[in-house]
Amino acid sequence: VQAANFVYGRDGAYPPHLILGYSNNIEQRSKGNLAVSFMIVGCLLSAFLYHLGLFCLNRSRKTVLVFSLCCLLLATMNKKLILLLFPQYNWFVVIRIEYVVHFLTFAMLVLFLEMLHPRLLHRAVTRVYYALALGYILSTLMLDSTVFTGLLSYFEAASALMICYVVVRLAMALRRGKLQIWLSFAGVLVLGLLGMNDMLYFRGIMSIAPIAGQFFMTPIGMVFFVCCYSMVLSIEYAQIEREMLDAREKQQQLAAENTTLDRVNRMKTDLMTTISHEARTPLAVMASYSGLVSMELRAQGVDAQTAADLDQIVFEAKRVADLIDSMKRLVLRSEETSRRVPLNIAEIASQTARLYQPILERTGVELLVEIPETAPVVLGSPEELTQVFFNLLQNAKNHTPTGWVTVTLTSDGEAVTTSIANTGASIPAEIMPHLFEKGVRGDKGGDGLGLAICKEIVENHDGTITLVSEPGIGTTVTFILPAYHEGRTDGN
C-alpha cells in the first residue's frame, strides 16, 4: 500500500486513513465511490445548465444566473472527477484552482442568498465576508502554497460563523410561514452541517458517520441545497406566471373597457348631437314665427299684453335652445366628475407598474420605476387614471422589442408630472400631430384608441398630455395633473 501523508499547512505530519481488504472489494468500493461522485456532479451540472437556460430566456432574473454559477462551482469542488479527467495535471496550478474555487463558492452562495432574500442579511456583514473571500483568493494567487494552505483554517472558521449567522437569520424569518423560507432554511442547514462536519473530519474529528461510504459529505449537502433552492426558484417563477396571468387578464379587461368606453362615448355624443339638432330646428322655427307674428300684430295695433306674450315665447324658445347646447357639453363629463375623489397617484402608478412588470420581463424588456413614496394628492377617478397607465405601458411594450421602459413621477407641489419613456422605435414624423386622434396608430397593431382615450381622461381631469419621439432615443409620453388642495376655491 502506498499513500501520501502530506497535509496542507501541517508539513505532512498527519497519518493517512488506510482501508484494508481484498483487491476486488477495494476496487468495487472505489468504483462505487466514483459512481456516487459522477452522480453528484451530474446533478449539479444539470442544475447549472437548466438555470443558465432560464436566465438566457429572461435576462432580468440575475438571481437565477448567480444560482447557476453556484451550481457550477459546487460541481468543480469535486476533485476526484477533475483528477480523473486530467491525470497529467500540474500540482501547483491545480492546488491554486482548488482553493480559489473553494473561496469563490462560499462567497457566491452568500451573494445568492442575499439576492434571493434582500432584507434577510445585513449588508455590512456580507460586505466584510466578500472582502475576506477576495483577500484569500488574492493570497492564493500570489503567495506560496505553504502559506495560503495554512490560512485555510481561518477562512473555514469565518465561513462557519457566516453559516451560523445565515441559519439564525433564516430561523428568525420562519415565523412568516412562507414555504420559500422553510426550503431555504432546510437547504442551508443541511449544507452547513455537512460542510462543518467535513471541516472537523480533515482535522481528525468525525462527528457524523459516512453516508453511502462517503467521508467527504459536502457534495451530498450540495445536492440537497440545490434541490431546495431549485424548488424555491420554481415557486418564484410560478408566482410570476400567476401575476402575469392576472396582468394579462387585467390588460384584456381594460382593452375591452376601452372599446366599450369609446362606443358608449360615441353613442352618447351622437345622441346629444341628434337631440340638439332635432330640437333646435323646431325651436328656431317657433322663435322666428313668433317674432314675425309679434311684428305684424304690433303693426296692426294689437294690445301690449299680446305682443309681450309673443316676445316671451321667442325668449323662452331661445333659452331652451341654449339649455340644450349646455346640456350637450356637460353630460359628457357628468359621470367622470361624479366619481372623482382625492387619491394618491404615486400609489396608483406603483401598483400599475408592479402589475405590468411581469409582462414586460417576459418579453425581455426591463421596467425601471422612479416613483417617490409620497406625492401631492390629485382629484380624479382611480379606475380612469389606472386605465391611462395601462394604456401607456401597453403602447410602450408594443414599440419596445428590447431595452427598457421607465416610469417617472415628480412634483413641484402644485402639479404632478408623470412620464413613461421607452427605448423602442420612434414614431414617424408625419403622424405625430395626429397621434391623439381616434383611429390613428403608430404601427400595424392596436385599434388607435389608447392615446385618444388617455387624452380625453387627462383633459377631463384638468390636465395636459404630450408626446415626444426621437429616432435612436425612443418615445416619452408625459401627462401633468393639478395637485388637489382641500379647501382651495380657485378650481384647482
Short mmCIF file of C-alpha atoms in Angstrom, two decimals:
data_model
loop_
_atom_site.label_atom_id
_atom_site.label_comp_id
_atom_site.label_asym_id
_atom_site.label_seq_id
_atom_site.Cartn_x
_atom_site.Cartn_y
_atom_site.Cartn_z
CA VAL A 1 0.00 0.00 0.00
CA GLN A 2 1.35 3.39 -0.99
CA ALA A 3 -0.26 6.58 0.31
CA ALA A 4 0.73 10.22 0.74
CA ASN A 5 0.56 11.58 4.25
CA PHE A 6 1.05 15.24 3.33
CA VAL A 7 -1.48 17.61 4.91
CA TYR A 8 -1.65 21.25 3.78
CA GLY A 9 -0.30 23.63 6.38
CA ARG A 10 0.99 20.86 8.68
CA ASP A 11 4.19 19.92 6.86
CA GLY A 12 2.88 16.40 6.26
CA ALA A 13 2.83 15.32 9.90
CA TYR A 14 -0.51 13.56 9.76
CA PRO A 15 -1.10 9.81 9.28
CA PRO A 16 -3.35 8.77 6.37
CA HIS A 17 -6.54 6.71 6.68
CA LEU A 18 -5.88 3.19 5.34
CA ILE A 19 -8.59 0.76 4.21
CA LEU A 20 -7.54 -2.92 4.13
CA GLY A 21 -9.30 -5.64 2.15
CA TYR A 22 -9.19 -7.90 -0.87
CA SER A 23 -8.28 -6.20 -4.11
CA ASN A 24 -11.64 -6.89 -5.77
CA ASN A 25 -13.50 -5.47 -2.75
CA ILE A 26 -11.35 -2.37 -2.71
CA GLU A 27 -11.79 -1.92 -6.45
CA GLN A 28 -15.57 -2.35 -6.13
CA ARG A 29 -15.66 0.19 -3.32
CA SER A 30 -13.60 2.65 -5.36
CA LYS A 31 -15.92 2.26 -8.34
CA GLY A 32 -18.92 2.80 -6.09
CA ASN A 33 -17.44 5.99 -4.67
CA LEU A 34 -16.61 7.18 -8.17
CA ALA A 35 -20.15 6.45 -9.34
CA VAL A 36 -21.56 8.49 -6.45
CA SER A 37 -19.20 11.33 -7.38
CA PHE A 38 -20.35 11.15 -11.01
CA MET A 39 -23.99 11.24 -9.91
CA ILE A 40 -23.45 14.26 -7.66
CA VAL A 41 -21.50 16.17 -10.31
CA GLY A 42 -24.09 15.24 -12.94
CA CYS A 43 -26.91 16.61 -10.78
CA LEU A 44 -25.01 19.84 -10.16
CA LEU A 45 -24.08 20.33 -13.83
CA SER A 46 -27.68 19.61 -14.90
CA ALA A 47 -28.90 22.25 -12.44
CA PHE A 48 -26.26 24.66 -13.81
CA LEU A 49 -27.36 24.18 -17.44
CA TYR A 50 -31.07 24.32 -16.59
CA HIS A 51 -30.89 27.57 -14.65
CA LEU A 52 -28.47 29.10 -17.13
CA GLY A 53 -31.06 28.40 -19.82
CA LEU A 54 -33.74 30.08 -17.70
CA PHE A 55 -31.55 33.15 -17.38
CA CYS A 56 -30.95 33.26 -21.14
CA LEU A 57 -34.73 33.29 -21.65
CA ASN A 58 -35.19 36.14 -19.15
CA ARG A 59 -32.04 38.16 -18.59
CA SER A 60 -33.56 40.37 -15.94
CA ARG A 61 -33.52 37.47 -13.45
CA LYS A 62 -29.97 37.97 -12.15
CA THR A 63 -30.67 35.70 -9.16
CA VAL A 64 -31.05 32.70 -11.47
CA LEU A 65 -27.68 33.45 -13.10
CA VAL A 66 -25.92 33.59 -9.72
CA PHE A 67 -27.58 30.32 -8.70
CA SER A 68 -26.43 28.61 -11.91
CA LEU A 69 -22.87 29.76 -11.23
CA CYS A 70 -23.15 28.39 -7.69
CA CYS A 71 -24.13 25.00 -9.13
CA LEU A 72 -21.12 25.07 -11.48
CA LEU A 73 -18.71 25.99 -8.68
CA LEU A 74 -20.15 23.31 -6.41
CA ALA A 75 -19.63 20.74 -9.19
CA THR A 76 -15.99 21.75 -9.71
CA MET A 77 -15.28 21.31 -5.99
CA ASN A 78 -15.25 17.53 -6.58
CA LYS A 79 -11.52 16.82 -7.07
CA LYS A 80 -11.94 13.15 -7.96
CA LEU A 81 -13.64 13.90 -11.25
CA ILE A 82 -11.16 16.59 -12.23
CA LEU A 83 -8.17 14.37 -11.48
CA LEU A 84 -9.78 11.53 -13.42
CA LEU A 85 -10.38 13.69 -16.49
CA PHE A 86 -6.98 15.42 -16.31
CA PRO A 87 -4.45 12.86 -14.99
CA GLN A 88 -1.43 14.80 -16.30
CA TYR A 89 -2.07 17.86 -14.18
CA ASN A 90 0.32 20.43 -12.76
CA TRP A 91 0.04 20.26 -8.99
CA PHE A 92 0.95 23.90 -8.44
CA VAL A 93 -1.83 25.03 -10.80
CA VAL A 94 -4.46 22.56 -9.56
CA ILE A 95 -3.95 23.40 -5.87
CA ARG A 96 -4.43 27.10 -6.56
CA ILE A 97 -7.54 26.45 -8.67
CA GLU A 98 -8.91 24.21 -5.90
CA TYR A 99 -8.50 26.91 -3.26
CA VAL A 100 -9.82 29.74 -5.47
CA VAL A 101 -12.93 27.66 -6.27
CA HIS A 102 -13.36 26.90 -2.55
CA PHE A 103 -13.27 30.58 -1.52
CA LEU A 104 -15.33 31.76 -4.51
CA THR A 105 -18.03 29.13 -3.94
CA PHE A 106 -18.72 30.28 -0.39
CA ALA A 107 -18.83 33.94 -1.48
CA MET A 108 -21.21 33.16 -4.37
CA LEU A 109 -23.54 31.20 -2.09
CA VAL A 110 -23.77 34.17 0.28
CA LEU A 111 -24.36 36.51 -2.69
CA PHE A 112 -27.16 34.25 -3.95
CA LEU A 113 -28.86 34.20 -0.53
CA GLU A 114 -28.55 37.98 -0.30
CA MET A 115 -30.13 38.46 -3.73
CA LEU A 116 -32.91 35.93 -3.09
CA HIS A 117 -33.79 37.38 0.33
CA PRO A 118 -32.83 41.08 0.02
CA ARG A 119 -33.69 42.11 3.59
CA LEU A 120 -32.56 38.94 5.33
CA LEU A 121 -28.81 39.57 5.74
CA HIS A 122 -27.20 42.76 6.99
CA ARG A 123 -25.25 44.47 4.25
CA ALA A 124 -22.25 45.20 6.50
CA VAL A 125 -21.84 41.51 7.42
CA THR A 126 -21.95 40.30 3.81
CA ARG A 127 -19.56 43.02 2.61
CA VAL A 128 -16.99 42.02 5.24
CA TYR A 129 -17.30 38.38 4.18
CA TYR A 130 -16.90 39.27 0.48
CA ALA A 131 -13.78 41.28 1.29
CA LEU A 132 -12.41 38.36 3.30
CA ALA A 133 -13.03 35.90 0.44
CA LEU A 134 -11.39 38.29 -2.03
CA GLY A 135 -8.35 38.60 0.23
CA TYR A 136 -7.97 34.82 0.43
CA ILE A 137 -8.33 34.50 -3.35
CA LEU A 138 -5.58 37.07 -3.90
CA SER A 139 -3.33 35.34 -1.35
CA THR A 140 -3.86 32.02 -3.18
CA LEU A 141 -2.84 33.54 -6.50
CA MET A 142 0.15 35.49 -5.17
CA LEU A 143 1.65 33.60 -2.20
CA ASP A 144 3.48 30.29 -1.87
CA SER A 145 1.37 27.17 -1.34
CA THR A 146 2.82 26.55 2.13
CA VAL A 147 1.47 29.96 3.14
CA PHE A 148 -2.03 30.05 1.70
CA THR A 149 -2.78 26.43 2.61
CA GLY A 150 -2.05 27.26 6.21
CA LEU A 151 -4.60 30.09 6.10
CA LEU A 152 -7.45 27.77 5.13
CA SER A 153 -8.49 27.05 8.71
CA TYR A 154 -9.08 30.76 9.39
CA PHE A 155 -11.32 31.11 6.34
CA GLU A 156 -13.23 27.98 7.34
CA ALA A 157 -13.77 29.46 10.81
CA ALA A 158 -15.15 32.65 9.24
CA SER A 159 -17.32 30.58 6.91
CA ALA A 160 -18.65 28.54 9.84
CA LEU A 161 -19.62 31.78 11.59
CA MET A 162 -21.32 33.00 8.39
CA ILE A 163 -23.24 29.72 8.10
CA CYS A 164 -24.44 30.05 11.70
CA TYR A 165 -25.43 33.67 11.05
CA VAL A 166 -27.44 32.76 7.91
CA VAL A 167 -29.15 29.84 9.68
CA VAL A 168 -30.13 32.08 12.62
CA ARG A 169 -31.48 34.79 10.29
CA LEU A 170 -33.50 32.23 8.33
CA ALA A 171 -34.81 30.70 11.56
CA MET A 172 -35.98 34.15 12.67
CA ALA A 173 -37.80 34.55 9.33
CA LEU A 174 -39.63 31.22 9.67
CA ARG A 175 -42.45 32.92 11.57
CA ARG A 176 -43.60 34.41 8.26
CA GLY A 177 -44.77 30.91 7.34
CA LYS A 178 -43.62 31.13 3.70
CA LEU A 179 -42.68 27.85 2.05
CA GLN A 180 -39.69 29.50 0.36
CA ILE A 181 -38.21 30.41 3.76
CA TRP A 182 -38.65 26.87 5.07
CA LEU A 183 -36.96 25.40 2.00
CA SER A 184 -34.14 27.94 2.24
CA PHE A 185 -33.66 27.14 5.91
CA ALA A 186 -33.54 23.38 5.27
CA GLY A 187 -31.07 23.71 2.38
CA VAL A 188 -28.67 26.00 4.25
CA LEU A 189 -28.93 23.98 7.47
CA VAL A 190 -28.08 20.62 5.84
CA LEU A 191 -25.27 22.06 3.70
CA GLY A 192 -23.89 23.94 6.69
CA LEU A 193 -23.92 20.91 8.99
CA LEU A 194 -22.27 18.62 6.45
CA GLY A 195 -19.77 21.31 5.49
CA MET A 196 -18.73 21.92 9.09
CA ASN A 197 -18.56 18.14 9.61
CA ASP A 198 -16.02 17.96 6.76
CA MET A 199 -14.01 20.79 8.33
CA LEU A 200 -13.80 18.75 11.54
CA TYR A 201 -13.12 15.50 9.64
CA PHE A 202 -10.00 16.92 8.00
CA ARG A 203 -8.78 17.79 11.47
CA GLY A 204 -9.23 14.25 12.76
CA ILE A 205 -12.70 14.73 14.30
CA MET A 206 -15.53 12.63 12.89
CA SER A 207 -18.90 13.86 14.12
CA ILE A 208 -21.20 12.20 11.53
CA ALA A 209 -20.86 8.65 10.21
CA PRO A 210 -20.08 8.25 6.47
CA ILE A 211 -23.10 8.35 4.11
CA ALA A 212 -23.00 5.74 1.29
CA GLY A 213 -19.32 5.23 2.01
CA GLN A 214 -18.60 8.94 1.58
CA PHE A 215 -16.40 10.51 4.28
CA PHE A 216 -16.42 13.87 2.45
CA MET A 217 -20.11 14.74 2.68
CA THR A 218 -20.23 18.34 1.46
CA PRO A 219 -21.17 17.16 -2.10
CA ILE A 220 -24.25 15.40 -0.66
CA GLY A 221 -25.20 18.63 1.12
CA MET A 222 -24.65 20.46 -2.16
CA VAL A 223 -27.19 18.27 -3.97
CA PHE A 224 -29.73 18.77 -1.18
CA PHE A 225 -29.07 22.54 -1.17
CA VAL A 226 -29.51 22.77 -4.96
CA CYS A 227 -32.71 20.70 -4.75
CA CYS A 228 -34.21 23.00 -2.09
CA TYR A 229 -33.32 26.19 -3.89
CA SER A 230 -34.45 24.86 -7.24
CA MET A 231 -37.87 24.42 -5.64
CA VAL A 232 -37.62 27.96 -4.21
CA LEU A 233 -36.89 29.40 -7.66
CA SER A 234 -39.67 27.27 -9.16
CA ILE A 235 -42.11 28.74 -6.65
CA GLU A 236 -40.89 32.23 -7.51
CA TYR A 237 -41.44 31.53 -11.21
CA ALA A 238 -44.90 30.11 -10.51
CA GLN A 239 -45.81 33.30 -8.66
CA ILE A 240 -44.52 35.41 -11.55
CA GLU A 241 -46.55 33.37 -14.01
CA ARG A 242 -49.64 33.86 -11.85
CA GLU A 243 -49.01 37.61 -11.73
CA MET A 244 -48.54 37.63 -15.50
CA LEU A 245 -51.85 35.85 -15.99
CA ASP A 246 -53.56 38.34 -13.69
CA ALA A 247 -51.91 41.22 -15.52
CA ARG A 248 -52.89 39.77 -18.90
CA GLU A 249 -56.50 39.36 -17.76
CA LYS A 250 -56.45 42.93 -16.45
CA GLN A 251 -54.99 44.08 -19.75
CA GLN A 252 -57.69 42.28 -21.74
CA GLN A 253 -60.36 43.65 -19.44
CA LEU A 254 -59.06 47.19 -19.85
CA ALA A 255 -58.84 46.73 -23.62
CA ALA A 256 -62.49 45.65 -23.65
CA GLU A 257 -63.36 48.59 -21.40
CA ASN A 258 -61.50 50.92 -23.78
CA THR A 259 -63.57 49.69 -26.70
CA THR A 260 -66.80 49.82 -24.70
CA LEU A 261 -66.00 53.29 -23.37
CA ASP A 262 -65.30 54.59 -26.84
CA ARG A 263 -68.52 53.03 -28.18
CA VAL A 264 -70.57 54.49 -25.33
CA ASN A 265 -68.93 57.88 -25.79
CA ARG A 266 -69.74 57.84 -29.49
CA MET A 267 -73.33 56.78 -28.80
CA LYS A 268 -73.69 59.48 -26.17
CA THR A 269 -72.18 62.12 -28.43
CA ASP A 270 -74.33 61.03 -31.37
CA LEU A 271 -77.43 61.06 -29.18
CA MET A 272 -76.76 64.55 -27.84
CA THR A 273 -75.90 65.80 -31.33
CA THR A 274 -79.16 64.37 -32.70
CA ILE A 275 -81.23 65.80 -29.84
CA SER A 276 -79.54 69.17 -30.22
CA HIS A 277 -80.06 69.27 -33.96
CA GLU A 278 -83.65 67.98 -33.94
CA ALA A 279 -84.72 70.18 -31.05
CA ARG A 280 -83.03 73.35 -32.23
CA THR A 281 -84.79 73.23 -35.60
CA PRO A 282 -88.39 73.41 -34.27
CA LEU A 283 -87.29 75.85 -31.57
CA ALA A 284 -85.75 78.11 -34.20
CA VAL A 285 -88.98 77.89 -36.24
CA MET A 286 -91.06 78.72 -33.18
CA ALA A 287 -88.86 81.70 -32.30
CA SER A 288 -88.84 83.02 -35.89
CA TYR A 289 -92.57 82.73 -36.48
CA SER A 290 -93.36 84.13 -33.06
CA GLY A 291 -91.18 87.15 -33.87
CA LEU A 292 -92.92 87.66 -37.22
CA VAL A 293 -96.38 87.37 -35.66
CA SER A 294 -95.39 89.84 -32.97
CA MET A 295 -94.18 92.36 -35.57
CA GLU A 296 -97.38 92.06 -37.68
CA LEU A 297 -99.67 92.34 -34.67
CA ARG A 298 -97.81 95.39 -33.43
CA ALA A 299 -98.24 96.94 -36.88
CA GLN A 300 -102.00 96.27 -36.67
CA GLY A 301 -102.23 97.88 -33.23
CA VAL A 302 -102.61 94.77 -31.06
CA ASP A 303 -102.68 95.32 -27.36
CA ALA A 304 -99.37 95.45 -25.47
CA GLN A 305 -100.03 92.27 -23.43
CA THR A 306 -100.39 90.08 -26.53
CA ALA A 307 -97.16 91.47 -28.00
CA ALA A 308 -95.39 90.89 -24.70
CA ASP A 309 -96.60 87.27 -24.63
CA LEU A 310 -95.26 86.64 -28.11
CA ASP A 311 -91.90 88.18 -27.14
CA GLN A 312 -91.83 85.83 -24.14
CA ILE A 313 -92.34 82.84 -26.46
CA VAL A 314 -89.36 83.97 -28.57
CA PHE A 315 -87.21 84.41 -25.45
CA GLU A 316 -88.13 81.02 -23.98
CA ALA A 317 -87.51 79.22 -27.29
CA LYS A 318 -84.01 80.69 -27.49
CA ARG A 319 -83.36 79.91 -23.82
CA VAL A 320 -84.37 76.27 -24.30
CA ALA A 321 -82.06 76.03 -27.34
CA ASP A 322 -79.13 77.39 -25.29
CA LEU A 323 -80.02 74.99 -22.48
CA ILE A 324 -79.83 72.03 -24.89
CA ASP A 325 -76.35 73.14 -26.05
CA SER A 326 -75.16 73.44 -22.45
CA MET A 327 -76.59 70.02 -21.62
CA LYS A 328 -74.73 68.52 -24.56
CA ARG A 329 -71.43 69.89 -23.23
CA LEU A 330 -71.99 68.97 -19.61
CA VAL A 331 -73.46 65.49 -19.94
CA LEU A 332 -70.21 64.20 -21.44
CA ARG A 333 -68.40 65.00 -18.18
CA SER A 334 -71.10 64.39 -15.59
CA GLU A 335 -70.25 60.73 -14.92
CA GLU A 336 -66.48 61.28 -14.63
CA THR A 337 -66.86 64.29 -12.36
CA SER A 338 -69.24 62.47 -10.00
CA ARG A 339 -66.68 59.67 -9.43
CA ARG A 340 -63.67 61.87 -8.66
CA VAL A 341 -62.09 61.59 -5.22
CA PRO A 342 -58.78 62.76 -3.69
CA LEU A 343 -56.25 60.00 -4.40
CA ASN A 344 -52.54 59.18 -4.23
CA ILE A 345 -51.39 58.97 -7.84
CA ALA A 346 -47.94 57.70 -6.75
CA GLU A 347 -49.60 54.63 -5.26
CA ILE A 348 -51.66 54.07 -8.42
CA ALA A 349 -48.53 54.39 -10.58
CA SER A 350 -46.57 51.95 -8.39
CA GLN A 351 -49.35 49.37 -8.28
CA THR A 352 -49.90 49.52 -12.04
CA ALA A 353 -46.17 49.24 -12.77
CA ARG A 354 -45.82 46.30 -10.37
CA LEU A 355 -48.76 44.54 -12.01
CA TYR A 356 -47.43 45.17 -15.53
CA GLN A 357 -43.79 44.30 -14.76
CA PRO A 358 -44.08 40.52 -15.40
CA ILE A 359 -45.48 41.15 -18.89
CA LEU A 360 -42.52 43.37 -19.80
CA GLU A 361 -39.97 40.98 -18.26
CA ARG A 362 -41.43 38.07 -20.23
CA THR A 363 -40.67 39.95 -23.47
CA GLY A 364 -37.13 40.80 -22.33
CA VAL A 365 -37.91 44.45 -21.52
CA GLU A 366 -36.73 45.84 -18.17
CA LEU A 367 -39.09 48.12 -16.23
CA LEU A 368 -37.45 50.96 -14.28
CA VAL A 369 -39.63 52.73 -11.70
CA GLU A 370 -38.65 56.11 -10.28
CA ILE A 371 -41.61 56.99 -8.08
CA PRO A 372 -41.30 58.70 -4.69
CA GLU A 373 -43.08 57.20 -1.70
CA THR A 374 -45.22 60.32 -1.30
CA ALA A 375 -46.62 62.82 -3.79
CA PRO A 376 -49.33 65.52 -3.73
CA VAL A 377 -52.91 64.27 -3.87
CA VAL A 378 -54.86 64.74 -7.11
CA LEU A 379 -58.61 64.80 -7.61
CA GLY A 380 -59.70 62.10 -10.01
CA SER A 381 -61.10 58.66 -10.75
CA PRO A 382 -58.81 55.74 -9.72
CA GLU A 383 -60.20 53.49 -12.45
CA GLU A 384 -59.65 56.04 -15.23
CA LEU A 385 -56.13 57.00 -14.14
CA THR A 386 -55.22 53.31 -13.84
CA GLN A 387 -56.51 52.93 -17.39
CA VAL A 388 -54.20 55.76 -18.52
CA PHE A 389 -51.16 54.00 -17.02
CA PHE A 390 -52.12 50.65 -18.56
CA ASN A 391 -52.71 52.18 -22.00
CA LEU A 392 -49.33 53.97 -21.95
CA LEU A 393 -47.46 50.89 -20.68
CA GLN A 394 -49.15 48.79 -23.36
CA ASN A 395 -48.05 51.25 -26.06
CA ALA A 396 -44.50 51.23 -24.64
CA LYS A 397 -44.41 47.41 -24.72
CA ASN A 398 -45.69 47.28 -28.31
CA HIS A 399 -42.95 49.65 -29.51
CA THR A 400 -40.05 48.21 -27.43
CA PRO A 401 -38.89 44.73 -28.54
CA THR A 402 -35.75 45.05 -26.37
CA GLY A 403 -34.46 47.64 -23.92
CA TRP A 404 -36.32 49.18 -21.06
CA VAL A 405 -39.37 51.21 -20.07
CA THR A 406 -39.08 53.91 -17.42
CA VAL A 407 -41.94 55.25 -15.26
CA THR A 408 -41.03 58.55 -13.58
CA LEU A 409 -43.17 60.69 -11.27
CA THR A 410 -42.18 64.15 -9.99
CA SER A 411 -43.98 67.07 -8.38
CA ASP A 412 -43.41 70.74 -7.62
CA GLY A 413 -46.24 70.93 -5.07
CA GLU A 414 -48.75 72.46 -7.49
CA ALA A 415 -48.82 69.74 -10.14
CA VAL A 416 -47.82 66.10 -10.53
CA THR A 417 -45.84 65.16 -13.66
CA THR A 418 -45.74 61.55 -14.83
CA SER A 419 -43.56 60.32 -17.71
CA ILE A 420 -43.49 56.89 -19.35
CA ALA A 421 -40.48 56.52 -21.62
CA ASN A 422 -39.27 53.64 -23.77
CA THR A 423 -36.15 52.93 -25.80
CA GLY A 424 -38.04 51.42 -28.72
CA ALA A 425 -38.57 52.62 -32.26
CA SER A 426 -39.52 56.24 -32.79
CA ILE A 427 -42.85 57.35 -34.26
CA PRO A 428 -42.97 58.60 -37.88
CA ALA A 429 -42.99 62.40 -38.02
CA GLU A 430 -45.96 62.57 -40.40
CA ILE A 431 -48.39 61.06 -37.87
CA MET A 432 -47.04 62.81 -34.76
CA PRO A 433 -49.60 65.69 -34.92
CA HIS A 434 -52.48 63.19 -35.13
CA LEU A 435 -51.46 60.58 -32.54
CA PHE A 436 -54.07 61.64 -30.01
CA GLU A 437 -56.87 61.39 -32.56
CA LYS A 438 -59.10 58.33 -32.55
CA GLY A 439 -58.16 55.67 -35.07
CA VAL A 440 -54.59 56.92 -35.53
CA ARG A 441 -51.86 54.47 -34.54
CA GLY A 442 -48.11 54.30 -34.91
CA ASP A 443 -47.91 50.65 -36.02
CA LYS A 444 -49.98 47.97 -37.72
CA GLY A 445 -51.40 46.65 -34.46
CA GLY A 446 -53.83 48.15 -31.99
CA ASP A 447 -57.05 49.97 -32.58
CA GLY A 448 -55.85 53.55 -32.40
CA LEU A 449 -57.95 54.29 -29.31
CA GLY A 450 -55.39 54.08 -26.46
CA LEU A 451 -53.81 57.54 -26.72
CA ALA A 452 -57.12 59.17 -27.64
CA ILE A 453 -58.75 57.78 -24.50
CA CYS A 454 -55.72 58.83 -22.41
CA LYS A 455 -56.02 62.38 -23.76
CA GLU A 456 -59.74 62.53 -23.03
CA ILE A 457 -59.31 61.23 -19.48
CA VAL A 458 -56.36 63.52 -18.68
CA GLU A 459 -58.08 66.62 -20.06
CA ASN A 460 -61.28 65.74 -18.18
CA HIS A 461 -59.06 65.79 -15.06
CA ASP A 462 -57.97 69.34 -15.98
CA GLY A 463 -54.55 68.07 -17.07
CA THR A 464 -52.39 68.08 -20.18
CA ILE A 465 -50.67 65.27 -22.09
CA THR A 466 -47.78 65.48 -24.58
CA LEU A 467 -45.64 63.05 -26.57
CA VAL A 468 -42.02 63.36 -27.72
CA SER A 469 -40.33 60.82 -30.00
CA GLU A 470 -36.74 60.95 -31.27
CA PRO A 471 -35.00 58.44 -33.58
CA GLY A 472 -32.40 56.37 -31.77
CA ILE A 473 -33.61 57.50 -28.34
CA GLY A 474 -37.23 56.41 -28.04
CA THR A 475 -40.58 57.86 -27.09
CA THR A 476 -41.73 59.67 -23.94
CA VAL A 477 -45.35 60.40 -23.04
CA THR A 478 -45.83 62.97 -20.27
CA PHE A 479 -49.06 63.99 -18.58
CA ILE A 480 -49.48 66.64 -15.90
CA LEU A 481 -52.32 66.74 -13.37
CA PRO A 482 -53.01 69.61 -10.96
CA ALA A 483 -52.47 68.89 -7.27
CA TYR A 484 -55.57 68.87 -5.06
CA HIS A 485 -55.54 71.15 -2.03
CA GLU A 486 -58.51 70.73 0.29
CA GLY A 487 -60.40 73.96 0.89
CA ARG A 488 -59.00 75.80 -2.15
CA THR A 489 -61.68 77.70 -4.08
CA ASP A 490 -59.83 78.56 -7.29
CA GLY A 491 -60.96 75.40 -9.05
CA ASN A 492 -57.58 73.60 -8.89
#
